[in-house]
Short mmCIF file of C-alpha atoms in Angstrom, two decimals:
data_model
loop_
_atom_site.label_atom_id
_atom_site.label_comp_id
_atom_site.label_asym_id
_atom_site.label_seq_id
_atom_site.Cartn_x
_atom_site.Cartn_y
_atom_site.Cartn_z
CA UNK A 1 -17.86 71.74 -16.54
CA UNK A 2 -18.23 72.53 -12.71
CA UNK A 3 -14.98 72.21 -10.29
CA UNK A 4 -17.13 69.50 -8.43
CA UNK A 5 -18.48 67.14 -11.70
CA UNK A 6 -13.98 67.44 -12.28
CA UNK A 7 -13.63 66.79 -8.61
CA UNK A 8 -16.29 63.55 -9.10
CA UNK A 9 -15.03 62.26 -12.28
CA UNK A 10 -11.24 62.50 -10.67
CA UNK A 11 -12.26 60.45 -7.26
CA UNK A 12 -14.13 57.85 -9.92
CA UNK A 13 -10.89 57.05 -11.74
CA UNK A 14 -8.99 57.20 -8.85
CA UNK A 15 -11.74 54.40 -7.41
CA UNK A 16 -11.05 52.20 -10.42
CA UNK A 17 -7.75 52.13 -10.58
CA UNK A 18 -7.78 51.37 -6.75
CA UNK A 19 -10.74 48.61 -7.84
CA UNK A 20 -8.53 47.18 -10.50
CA UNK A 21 -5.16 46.97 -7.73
CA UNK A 22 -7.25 45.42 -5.14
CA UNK A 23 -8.84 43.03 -8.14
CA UNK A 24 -5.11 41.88 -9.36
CA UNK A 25 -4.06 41.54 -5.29
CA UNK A 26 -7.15 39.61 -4.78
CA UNK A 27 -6.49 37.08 -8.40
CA UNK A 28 -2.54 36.97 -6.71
CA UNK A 29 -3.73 36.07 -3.42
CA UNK A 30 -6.97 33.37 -4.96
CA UNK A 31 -3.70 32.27 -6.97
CA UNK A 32 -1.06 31.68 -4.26
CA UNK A 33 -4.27 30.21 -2.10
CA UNK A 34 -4.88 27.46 -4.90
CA UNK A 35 -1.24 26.56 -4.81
CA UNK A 36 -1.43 25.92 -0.96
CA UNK A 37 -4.17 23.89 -1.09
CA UNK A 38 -2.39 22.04 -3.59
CA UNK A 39 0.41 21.63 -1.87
CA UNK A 40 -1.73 20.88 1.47
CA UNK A 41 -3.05 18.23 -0.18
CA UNK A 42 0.10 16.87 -1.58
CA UNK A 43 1.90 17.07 1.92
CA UNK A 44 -1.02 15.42 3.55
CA UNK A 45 -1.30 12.32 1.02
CA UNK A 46 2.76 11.94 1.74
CA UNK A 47 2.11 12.08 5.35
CA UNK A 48 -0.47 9.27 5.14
CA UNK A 49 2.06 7.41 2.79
CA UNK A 50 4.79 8.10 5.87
CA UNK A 51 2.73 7.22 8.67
CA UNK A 52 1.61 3.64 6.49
CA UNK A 53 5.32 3.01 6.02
CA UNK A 54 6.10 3.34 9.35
CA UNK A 55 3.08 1.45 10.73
CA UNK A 56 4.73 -1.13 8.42
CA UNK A 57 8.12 -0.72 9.61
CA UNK A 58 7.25 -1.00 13.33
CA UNK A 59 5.39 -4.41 12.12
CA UNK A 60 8.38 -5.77 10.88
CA UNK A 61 10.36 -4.64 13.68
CA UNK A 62 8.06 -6.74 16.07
CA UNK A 63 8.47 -9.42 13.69
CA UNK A 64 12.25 -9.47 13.80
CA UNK A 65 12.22 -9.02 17.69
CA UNK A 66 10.14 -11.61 17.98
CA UNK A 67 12.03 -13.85 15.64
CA UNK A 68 15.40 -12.81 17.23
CA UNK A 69 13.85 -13.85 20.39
CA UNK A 70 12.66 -17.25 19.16
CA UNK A 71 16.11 -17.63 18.37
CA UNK A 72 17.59 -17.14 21.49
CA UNK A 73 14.98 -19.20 22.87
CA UNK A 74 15.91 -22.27 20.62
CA UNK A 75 19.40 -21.57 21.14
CA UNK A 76 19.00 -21.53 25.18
CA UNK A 77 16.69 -25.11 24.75
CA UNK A 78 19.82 -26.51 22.58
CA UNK A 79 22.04 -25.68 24.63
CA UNK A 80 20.21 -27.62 27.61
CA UNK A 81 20.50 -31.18 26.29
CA UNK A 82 20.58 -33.96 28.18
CA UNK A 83 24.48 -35.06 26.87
CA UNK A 84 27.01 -34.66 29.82
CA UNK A 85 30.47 -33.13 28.99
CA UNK A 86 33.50 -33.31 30.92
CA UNK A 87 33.25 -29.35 32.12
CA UNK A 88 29.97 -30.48 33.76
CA UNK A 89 29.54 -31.68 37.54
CA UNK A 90 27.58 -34.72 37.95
CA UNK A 91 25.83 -35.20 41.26
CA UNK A 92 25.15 -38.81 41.82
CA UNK A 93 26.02 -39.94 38.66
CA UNK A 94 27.47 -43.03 37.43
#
């Protein structure tokens, strides 16, 4: 055989076996890319489940203000009555 047909036949192996690396990098990388969608996916539908949770949270926060406001409210009207006690000043009164 000529030195150059050795020459070509040793750059074509050397090709392949740099072929083959780059072929298992690329299978590693498709691999760890599949996984990270994955877990993209999974993060994003517990983000949605968070930010539902907290819209609901925020709800019932308003809800409880509101109540505990109410409440204050009926408390202030009850304790406006009309009944006269003797810590009260009466202007004109009988």
């Amino acid at each position: 055989m000529c030195e150059n047909c050795t020459k070509n036949e040793e750059t074509i192996i050397e090709l392949q076996e740099l072929v083959k690396k780059q072929t298992s990098e690329l299978n590693a990388i498709k691999i760890i890319k599949n996984k990270t969608d994955i877990e993209f996916e999974t993060l994003k539908g517990e983000k949605e489940i968070l930010e539902e949770n907290n819209k609901k949270s925020v709800e019932k926060i308003s809800k409880l203000e509101e109540s505990i406001k109410n409440n204050i409210i009926i408390e202030d009207t009850e304790k406006n009555t009309d009944t006269v006690d003797e810590n009260d000043i009466v202007i004109g009164g009988l």
